[in-house]
Short mmCIF file of C-alpha atoms and ligand atoms in Angstrom, two decimals:
data_model
loop_
_atom_site.label_atom_id
_atom_site.label_comp_id
_atom_site.label_asym_id
_atom_site.label_seq_id
_atom_site.Cartn_x
_atom_site.Cartn_y
_atom_site.Cartn_z
CA VAL A 1 66.67 47.28 195.93
CA ARG A 2 65.64 44.15 194.52
CA LYS A 3 68.34 42.00 193.08
CA GLY A 4 68.15 41.57 189.28
CA VAL A 5 69.32 42.98 186.06
CA ALA A 6 69.99 46.46 186.40
CA MET A 7 68.05 47.90 183.52
CA PHE A 8 69.18 51.36 183.15
CA GLU A 9 72.51 51.26 184.56
CA THR A 10 74.02 51.02 181.05
CA LEU A 11 72.54 54.30 180.18
CA GLU A 12 74.79 57.51 179.98
CA PRO A 13 73.17 60.92 180.38
CA LEU A 14 72.84 62.78 176.87
CA ALA A 15 74.01 66.00 175.75
CA PRO A 16 71.23 68.69 175.71
CA ASP A 17 69.06 68.96 172.62
CA SER A 18 70.63 71.41 170.10
CA ILE A 19 67.57 73.71 169.70
CA LEU A 20 65.57 72.98 172.96
CA GLY A 21 68.69 72.87 175.22
CA VAL A 22 69.23 76.63 174.19
CA THR A 23 65.68 77.24 175.69
CA ILE A 24 66.73 75.60 179.06
CA ALA A 25 69.84 77.29 179.41
CA TYR A 26 67.88 80.66 178.53
CA ARG A 27 65.40 79.99 181.33
CA ARG A 28 68.18 79.47 183.94
CA ASP A 29 69.76 82.45 183.32
CA THR A 30 68.77 85.17 185.58
CA SER A 31 69.85 88.29 183.97
CA PRO A 32 67.22 90.73 183.27
CA LEU A 33 68.82 91.76 180.14
CA LYS A 34 68.89 88.21 178.51
CA VAL A 35 67.38 87.94 174.89
CA ASP A 36 66.21 84.25 173.35
CA LEU A 37 66.92 83.92 169.76
CA GLY A 38 67.05 79.90 170.06
CA VAL A 39 63.89 77.89 169.48
CA GLY A 40 61.85 78.53 166.39
CA VAL A 41 58.60 80.16 168.21
CA TYR A 42 57.08 83.59 167.00
CA ARG A 43 57.02 86.38 169.62
CA ASP A 44 55.60 89.86 169.78
CA ASP A 45 57.30 92.82 170.82
CA SER A 46 56.94 92.00 174.70
CA GLY A 47 58.56 88.65 174.30
CA ASN A 48 55.11 86.92 174.41
CA THR A 49 54.32 84.26 172.18
CA PRO A 50 50.57 84.94 171.29
CA VAL A 51 47.67 82.72 170.79
CA PRO A 52 46.19 84.41 167.53
CA ALA A 53 42.57 86.05 168.52
CA ALA A 54 40.89 84.00 165.81
CA VAL A 55 42.10 80.83 167.44
CA ARG A 56 41.27 81.84 170.93
CA GLU A 57 37.49 82.70 169.71
CA ALA A 58 37.36 79.29 168.12
CA GLU A 59 38.55 77.52 170.94
CA ARG A 60 35.95 79.17 173.09
CA ALA A 61 33.23 78.34 170.86
CA LEU A 62 34.50 74.60 170.73
CA ILE A 63 34.62 74.38 174.35
CA GLY A 64 31.08 75.68 174.64
CA ALA A 65 29.84 73.22 172.24
CA GLN A 66 31.73 70.07 173.06
CA THR A 67 29.50 67.38 174.62
CA THR A 68 31.95 64.30 174.60
CA LYS A 69 35.73 63.48 174.87
CA SER A 70 35.14 60.10 173.47
CA TYR A 71 37.83 58.76 170.84
CA VAL A 72 37.82 60.42 167.47
CA GLY A 73 39.94 57.71 165.47
CA PRO A 74 43.33 57.00 164.26
CA ALA A 75 42.77 59.59 161.19
CA GLY A 76 41.90 62.12 163.58
CA ASN A 77 39.37 65.23 162.71
CA LEU A 78 38.55 64.39 159.21
CA GLU A 79 37.05 68.14 158.60
CA PHE A 80 40.56 69.33 159.90
CA ASN A 81 42.44 66.79 157.54
CA GLU A 82 40.35 68.19 154.42
CA ARG A 83 40.74 71.87 155.26
CA ILE A 84 44.29 71.84 156.17
CA ILE A 85 45.35 70.19 153.00
CA ALA A 86 43.02 72.34 150.91
CA LEU A 87 44.96 75.32 152.55
CA ALA A 88 48.29 73.71 151.63
CA LEU A 89 47.34 72.55 147.93
CA GLY A 90 44.99 75.27 147.33
CA PRO A 91 43.21 75.08 144.02
CA LEU A 92 45.07 71.71 143.28
CA ALA A 93 43.09 70.02 146.13
CA ALA A 94 40.05 69.15 144.68
CA GLY A 95 41.65 67.44 141.83
CA LEU A 96 44.02 65.45 143.77
CA ALA A 97 41.36 64.50 146.31
CA ASP A 98 40.87 60.93 144.96
CA ARG A 99 44.65 60.46 145.18
CA THR A 100 45.13 61.92 148.60
CA ALA A 101 45.32 60.09 151.98
CA THR A 102 45.57 62.42 155.01
CA ILE A 103 45.78 61.61 158.54
CA GLN A 104 45.74 64.09 161.50
CA THR A 105 49.37 63.76 163.38
CA VAL A 106 51.04 64.74 166.43
CA GLY A 107 52.56 68.29 165.08
CA GLY A 108 54.51 68.30 162.02
CA CYS A 109 57.15 66.03 163.61
CA GLY A 110 54.72 63.28 163.84
CA ALA A 111 53.59 63.78 160.25
CA LEU A 112 57.45 63.71 159.39
CA ARG A 113 57.91 60.31 161.18
CA LEU A 114 54.77 58.80 160.34
CA GLY A 115 55.78 59.51 156.60
CA ALA A 116 59.05 58.23 157.20
CA GLU A 117 57.55 54.83 158.80
CA LEU A 118 55.11 54.60 155.94
CA VAL A 119 58.01 54.66 153.43
CA LYS A 120 59.83 52.24 155.09
CA VAL A 121 56.66 49.80 155.11
CA ALA A 122 56.34 50.42 151.32
CA ARG A 123 60.05 50.22 150.20
CA PRO A 124 62.30 49.29 153.27
CA ASP A 125 65.54 50.24 151.19
CA THR A 126 64.39 53.83 150.52
CA VAL A 127 67.28 56.49 150.73
CA VAL A 128 66.30 59.64 152.04
CA HIS A 129 67.96 62.60 150.88
CA VAL A 130 68.16 65.96 153.00
CA SER A 131 69.20 69.55 152.69
CA ASP A 132 72.58 70.27 153.92
CA PRO A 133 72.13 71.93 156.38
CA THR A 134 68.80 70.92 157.52
CA TRP A 135 66.54 71.44 160.70
CA ALA A 136 68.53 69.49 163.60
CA ASN A 137 65.47 67.02 164.07
CA HIS A 138 65.20 66.10 160.88
CA GLU A 139 67.58 63.50 160.54
CA PRO A 140 66.99 62.08 164.13
CA LEU A 141 63.03 61.88 163.36
CA ILE A 142 63.38 60.22 159.79
CA GLY A 143 66.47 58.22 160.54
CA SER A 144 64.65 56.56 163.41
CA SER A 145 62.30 54.71 161.00
CA GLY A 146 65.45 53.18 160.08
CA MET A 147 65.92 54.35 156.60
CA ARG A 148 69.27 55.36 155.47
CA LEU A 149 69.92 59.29 155.14
CA GLU A 150 72.17 61.32 152.96
CA ARG A 151 72.52 64.85 152.18
CA TYR A 152 72.28 67.11 149.16
CA PRO A 153 74.14 70.54 148.71
CA TYR A 154 71.64 73.38 149.56
CA PHE A 155 73.42 76.35 150.78
CA ASP A 156 76.20 78.63 149.29
CA ALA A 157 77.57 80.14 152.84
CA ALA A 158 79.69 82.77 151.05
CA ARG A 159 76.60 84.25 149.17
CA ARG A 160 74.29 83.26 151.87
CA GLU A 161 71.62 81.81 149.25
CA VAL A 162 70.81 78.43 148.07
CA ALA A 163 73.25 76.75 145.94
CA PHE A 164 70.82 75.96 143.45
CA ASP A 165 72.96 74.80 140.69
CA ALA A 166 74.94 72.23 142.71
CA MET A 167 71.70 71.21 144.41
CA LEU A 168 69.99 70.51 141.17
CA SER A 169 72.92 68.85 139.64
CA HIS A 170 73.12 66.30 142.73
CA ILE A 171 69.57 65.69 142.71
CA ASP A 172 69.85 65.17 138.81
CA GLN A 173 71.89 62.12 139.69
CA LEU A 174 70.05 60.21 142.48
CA PRO A 175 68.57 56.79 141.77
CA ALA A 176 64.78 56.45 140.90
CA ALA A 177 62.63 56.26 143.76
CA SER A 178 64.82 58.30 146.05
CA LEU A 179 62.98 60.14 148.83
CA VAL A 180 63.98 64.18 148.72
CA LEU A 181 63.13 66.08 151.53
CA LEU A 182 62.20 69.51 150.63
CA HIS A 183 61.38 72.76 152.88
CA ALA A 184 58.38 74.25 151.18
CA CYS A 185 59.27 77.59 152.31
CA CYS A 186 61.07 79.67 155.14
CA HIS A 187 64.26 77.15 155.19
CA ASN A 188 64.97 75.92 158.45
CA PRO A 189 67.98 76.94 159.31
CA THR A 190 68.98 79.20 156.57
CA GLY A 191 66.10 81.31 155.59
CA ALA A 192 67.08 80.90 152.09
CA ASP A 193 64.38 79.51 149.70
CA LEU A 194 64.10 78.51 146.25
CA SER A 195 62.44 81.24 143.72
CA PRO A 196 59.23 79.86 141.98
CA ASN A 197 61.48 79.57 138.51
CA GLN A 198 63.77 77.45 140.58
CA TRP A 199 60.99 74.86 141.73
CA GLN A 200 59.78 74.69 138.49
CA GLU A 201 63.27 73.49 137.23
CA LEU A 202 63.46 71.15 140.24
CA ALA A 203 60.08 69.55 139.70
CA ALA A 204 61.18 68.84 136.08
CA VAL A 205 64.10 66.95 137.45
CA ILE A 206 62.23 65.11 140.18
CA GLU A 207 59.51 64.07 137.56
CA ARG A 208 62.26 62.88 135.13
CA ARG A 209 64.17 61.15 137.39
CA GLY A 210 61.09 59.25 139.15
CA LEU A 211 62.07 60.92 142.59
CA VAL A 212 59.58 61.00 145.43
CA PRO A 213 59.30 64.71 147.19
CA PHE A 214 58.61 64.77 150.69
CA VAL A 215 57.60 68.38 151.56
CA ASP A 216 57.87 69.81 155.09
CA LEU A 217 55.39 72.61 155.22
CA ALA A 218 56.08 74.06 158.69
CA TYR A 219 55.87 77.57 158.01
CA GLN A 220 53.10 78.51 155.56
CA GLY A 221 52.42 82.14 155.73
CA PHE A 222 55.48 83.30 157.48
CA GLY A 223 57.62 83.66 154.17
CA ASP A 224 55.51 86.08 152.14
CA ASP A 225 51.85 85.02 152.35
CA LEU A 226 49.81 81.67 152.45
CA ASP A 227 49.73 81.13 148.79
CA ALA A 228 53.17 82.44 147.96
CA ASP A 229 54.65 80.12 150.50
CA ALA A 230 52.81 76.92 149.05
CA VAL A 231 54.02 77.65 145.31
CA GLY A 232 57.00 75.11 145.56
CA LEU A 233 54.78 72.37 146.95
CA ARG A 234 51.81 73.15 144.40
CA THR A 235 54.50 73.25 141.61
CA LEU A 236 55.52 69.75 142.59
CA ALA A 237 52.21 68.31 143.33
CA GLY A 238 50.87 69.43 140.02
CA ARG A 239 53.56 67.20 138.20
CA VAL A 240 54.50 64.20 140.09
CA PRO A 241 52.47 61.08 140.70
CA GLU A 242 53.59 60.49 144.32
CA LEU A 243 54.45 63.03 147.01
CA LEU A 244 54.39 63.22 150.70
CA LEU A 245 53.45 66.40 152.59
CA ALA A 246 53.93 67.05 156.40
CA VAL A 247 52.13 70.15 157.73
CA SER A 248 52.45 71.83 161.01
CA CYS A 249 50.02 74.19 162.69
CA SER A 250 52.70 75.35 165.29
CA LYS A 251 53.70 78.52 164.05
CA ASN A 252 50.94 79.92 161.75
CA PHE A 253 48.09 78.95 164.35
CA GLY A 254 50.19 79.34 167.24
CA LEU A 255 49.19 75.89 168.42
CA TYR A 256 52.67 74.65 169.43
CA ARG A 257 51.89 72.73 172.43
CA GLU A 258 48.55 71.42 170.97
CA ARG A 259 50.69 69.39 168.40
CA THR A 260 48.56 69.59 165.70
CA GLY A 261 49.72 68.45 162.14
CA ALA A 262 48.79 66.65 159.16
CA LEU A 263 50.39 64.07 156.78
CA ALA A 264 49.20 63.83 153.26
CA VAL A 265 50.23 61.20 150.95
CA ILE A 266 49.43 61.82 147.18
CA SER A 267 49.50 58.37 145.56
CA ALA A 268 49.50 57.50 141.71
CA ASN A 269 45.92 56.47 141.68
CA SER A 270 43.05 55.88 144.00
CA VAL A 271 43.38 52.04 144.54
CA SER A 272 46.91 53.14 146.08
CA ARG A 273 45.41 55.91 148.02
CA THR A 274 42.83 53.35 149.90
CA ALA A 275 45.83 51.13 150.67
CA VAL A 276 47.94 54.23 152.08
CA ALA A 277 45.09 55.38 154.39
CA THR A 278 44.84 51.77 156.05
CA HIS A 279 48.65 51.83 156.57
CA GLN A 280 48.81 55.29 157.97
CA ALA A 281 45.92 54.36 160.26
CA ARG A 282 47.96 51.24 161.36
CA LEU A 283 51.06 53.00 161.85
CA ALA A 284 49.49 55.68 163.89
CA ARG A 285 47.47 52.87 165.99
CA ARG A 286 51.16 51.02 166.57
CA MET A 287 52.85 54.04 167.84
CA TYR A 288 50.31 56.34 169.81
CA SER A 289 46.73 55.14 168.58
CA MET A 290 45.16 58.61 167.95
CA PRO A 291 46.29 62.28 167.50
CA PRO A 292 45.23 64.74 170.40
CA ASP A 293 42.01 66.34 169.20
CA HIS A 294 41.95 70.04 170.55
CA GLY A 295 44.37 71.71 168.18
CA ALA A 296 42.84 70.17 165.15
CA ALA A 297 39.10 71.06 166.25
CA ILE A 298 40.30 74.48 166.83
CA VAL A 299 41.96 74.96 163.09
CA ALA A 300 38.80 72.90 161.45
CA ARG A 301 36.86 75.89 163.07
CA VAL A 302 38.87 78.68 161.96
CA LEU A 303 39.03 77.50 158.42
CA ALA A 304 35.51 76.69 158.29
CA ASP A 305 34.05 80.10 159.34
CA ALA A 306 34.56 83.03 156.89
CA SER A 307 35.02 85.59 159.14
CA LEU A 308 37.47 83.74 161.63
CA ARG A 309 39.35 82.70 158.62
CA GLN A 310 39.92 86.13 157.53
CA HIS A 311 40.74 87.36 161.00
CA TRP A 312 43.33 84.56 161.31
CA GLU A 313 44.77 85.55 158.01
CA GLU A 314 45.20 88.95 158.84
CA GLU A 315 46.82 87.90 162.14
CA VAL A 316 49.31 85.95 160.03
CA GLY A 317 50.01 88.94 157.86
CA SER A 318 50.93 91.16 160.75
CA MET A 319 53.31 88.46 162.14
CA VAL A 320 55.15 88.25 158.82
CA ALA A 321 55.24 92.04 158.61
CA ARG A 322 56.48 92.30 162.03
CA MET A 323 59.56 89.78 161.24
CA LYS A 324 60.05 91.53 157.75
CA SER A 325 60.51 95.06 159.86
CA LEU A 326 62.91 93.37 162.41
CA ARG A 327 65.17 92.13 159.41
CA ALA A 328 65.10 95.22 158.15
CA LEU A 329 66.01 97.09 161.42
CA PHE A 330 68.53 94.49 161.94
CA ALA A 331 70.30 94.73 158.81
CA ALA A 332 70.31 98.57 159.06
CA ARG A 333 71.61 98.72 162.79
CA LEU A 334 74.43 96.00 161.96
CA THR A 335 75.68 97.99 158.88
CA ALA A 336 75.94 101.01 160.97
CA ARG A 337 78.27 99.40 163.28
CA LEU A 338 80.04 97.41 160.90
CA PRO A 339 80.15 99.50 157.67
CA GLY A 340 82.59 97.33 156.00
CA HIS A 341 80.23 94.18 156.09
CA ASP A 342 77.56 93.12 153.86
CA PHE A 343 74.22 92.48 155.69
CA SER A 344 71.98 92.93 152.78
CA TRP A 345 71.25 88.98 152.91
CA VAL A 346 69.15 89.62 156.27
CA THR A 347 66.17 91.03 154.35
CA ARG A 348 66.73 88.41 151.66
CA GLN A 349 66.04 85.56 153.71
CA ARG A 350 62.42 84.42 154.46
CA GLY A 351 60.65 83.33 157.85
CA MET A 352 61.72 83.36 161.25
CA PHE A 353 65.19 81.98 160.59
CA SER A 354 68.52 83.93 159.63
CA PHE A 355 71.70 81.71 159.10
CA SER A 356 74.00 84.29 160.40
CA GLY A 357 77.38 82.85 159.74
CA LEU A 358 78.29 83.36 163.45
CA THR A 359 80.39 80.69 164.55
CA LYS A 360 80.14 78.42 167.67
CA ALA A 361 82.70 80.63 169.30
CA HIS A 362 80.67 83.72 168.56
CA VAL A 363 77.65 82.13 169.75
CA ASP A 364 79.12 81.06 173.02
CA ALA A 365 80.78 84.44 173.46
CA LEU A 366 77.14 86.15 172.99
CA LYS A 367 75.82 83.77 175.49
CA GLU A 368 78.60 84.22 178.35
CA LYS A 369 79.19 87.90 177.83
CA TYR A 370 75.90 89.41 176.96
CA GLY A 371 73.31 86.75 177.99
CA ILE A 372 72.06 86.34 174.10
CA TYR A 373 70.86 82.74 173.33
CA ILE A 374 71.37 81.38 169.79
CA VAL A 375 71.46 77.98 168.51
CA GLY A 376 75.15 76.81 167.97
CA SER A 377 74.87 76.75 164.22
CA GLY A 378 74.50 80.28 164.43
CA ARG A 379 70.60 80.06 163.19
CA ILE A 380 69.03 83.16 164.92
CA ASN A 381 65.14 83.38 165.40
CA VAL A 382 64.53 86.92 164.13
CA ALA A 383 61.05 86.69 166.06
CA GLY A 384 62.75 87.19 169.21
CA MET A 385 64.16 90.56 168.50
CA THR A 386 62.22 93.69 169.70
CA PRO A 387 62.80 96.97 168.96
CA SER A 388 64.02 97.50 172.60
CA ASN A 389 66.74 94.82 172.44
CA MET A 390 67.80 95.43 169.16
CA GLY A 391 70.44 98.01 170.02
CA ALA A 392 72.42 95.86 172.51
CA LEU A 393 72.01 92.77 170.44
CA CYS A 394 73.61 94.71 167.42
CA ASP A 395 76.31 96.06 169.73
CA ALA A 396 76.97 92.59 171.02
CA ILE A 397 77.17 91.13 167.64
CA ALA A 398 79.31 93.55 166.22
CA GLU A 399 81.75 93.39 169.29
CA VAL A 400 82.11 89.54 168.89
CA LEU A 401 82.62 90.13 165.01
CA LYS A 402 85.18 92.59 165.28
C1 LMR B 1 62.89 74.95 165.78
O1 LMR B 1 63.51 74.70 164.69
O2 LMR B 1 63.11 75.90 166.36
C2 LMR B 1 61.57 74.61 165.86
O3 LMR B 1 60.97 74.11 164.77
C3 LMR B 1 60.97 74.13 166.97
C4 LMR B 1 61.74 72.75 167.06
O4 LMR B 1 60.94 71.82 167.56
O5 LMR B 1 62.88 72.64 167.23
#
């Protein structure tokens, strides 16, 4: 050992990540009956996370046609950027194009972080307001930019729905230019979303108070369908002068490990848009230089080819149909086992997650006694259920709730 300063001796090991740590513990468990309802990945009835057939087909074509692996550039695949934002903004995309600067990012996480870094450069004293609760990685990702974070009320735990009045009146008191992080659909972790009318009311308050929405669109197509899940985003984008949008292709394109996403920033005018694009590129260059190409090139192909696109849309439709039928089965089975309890909220929630109300003690008991893995907050990934694990799962939950 060389003499000198021991650089890393000051470091203490960290506790496992609250979500990814569940996957590690699950993988270590040797029981054949174990069930993973932790990390938010879609699964089919055999517990596999499939690559959609349309994505595989686009990937094969891409590999056949690709003649170089030379650099693409800090903004990534420009066709991907245009098409993914058109998918998100729908009919509004064309009219907003001269105010929108889009950069391909390292997944949705990269978009959230890059967006936060951009705001930090533009207005360093900005306070970011996130829902209480929110996805466990939102605060670390955004807070690492150095911006201050605060929480707005979001969830009515007793009724298991959005505490909309409390949310709205809180947001209606925020200072102008505050950043408000909103989940476009399939709220993570609660599964409780705003209705289209509530989005209208919220957008009116955000516009009137001069707030800036930062919309996280990680589950487009997983709530109801691709357009319905973008209603909130489009309502906001149609009204406010400035908006940030983080898009993830992990779930709906099944491209988790390819880290495919985009950050779109809508500015008040095309002059600001040009400046934003240069800052996005510089921030990317300073952090990781350029995004990985593969996933974005696949998505661009799927979205450009009418028949691949239709096939992919059908595949997303069947994923959401499966999750809805699992919710119905889960609610029915739990009600049969615990007739005094109301489980109707399970089918009102949207997307992969169900905020079950299970406490940390319940979660620990489910893991230790039954090999059922759930995030400590009580968030359940509905997509991890299968018709064959449902009976044992509901028995175990009924047992710990008794
Ligand atoms: C989740 O919430 O489980 C997913 O978004 C995956 C992740 O990175 O945490």
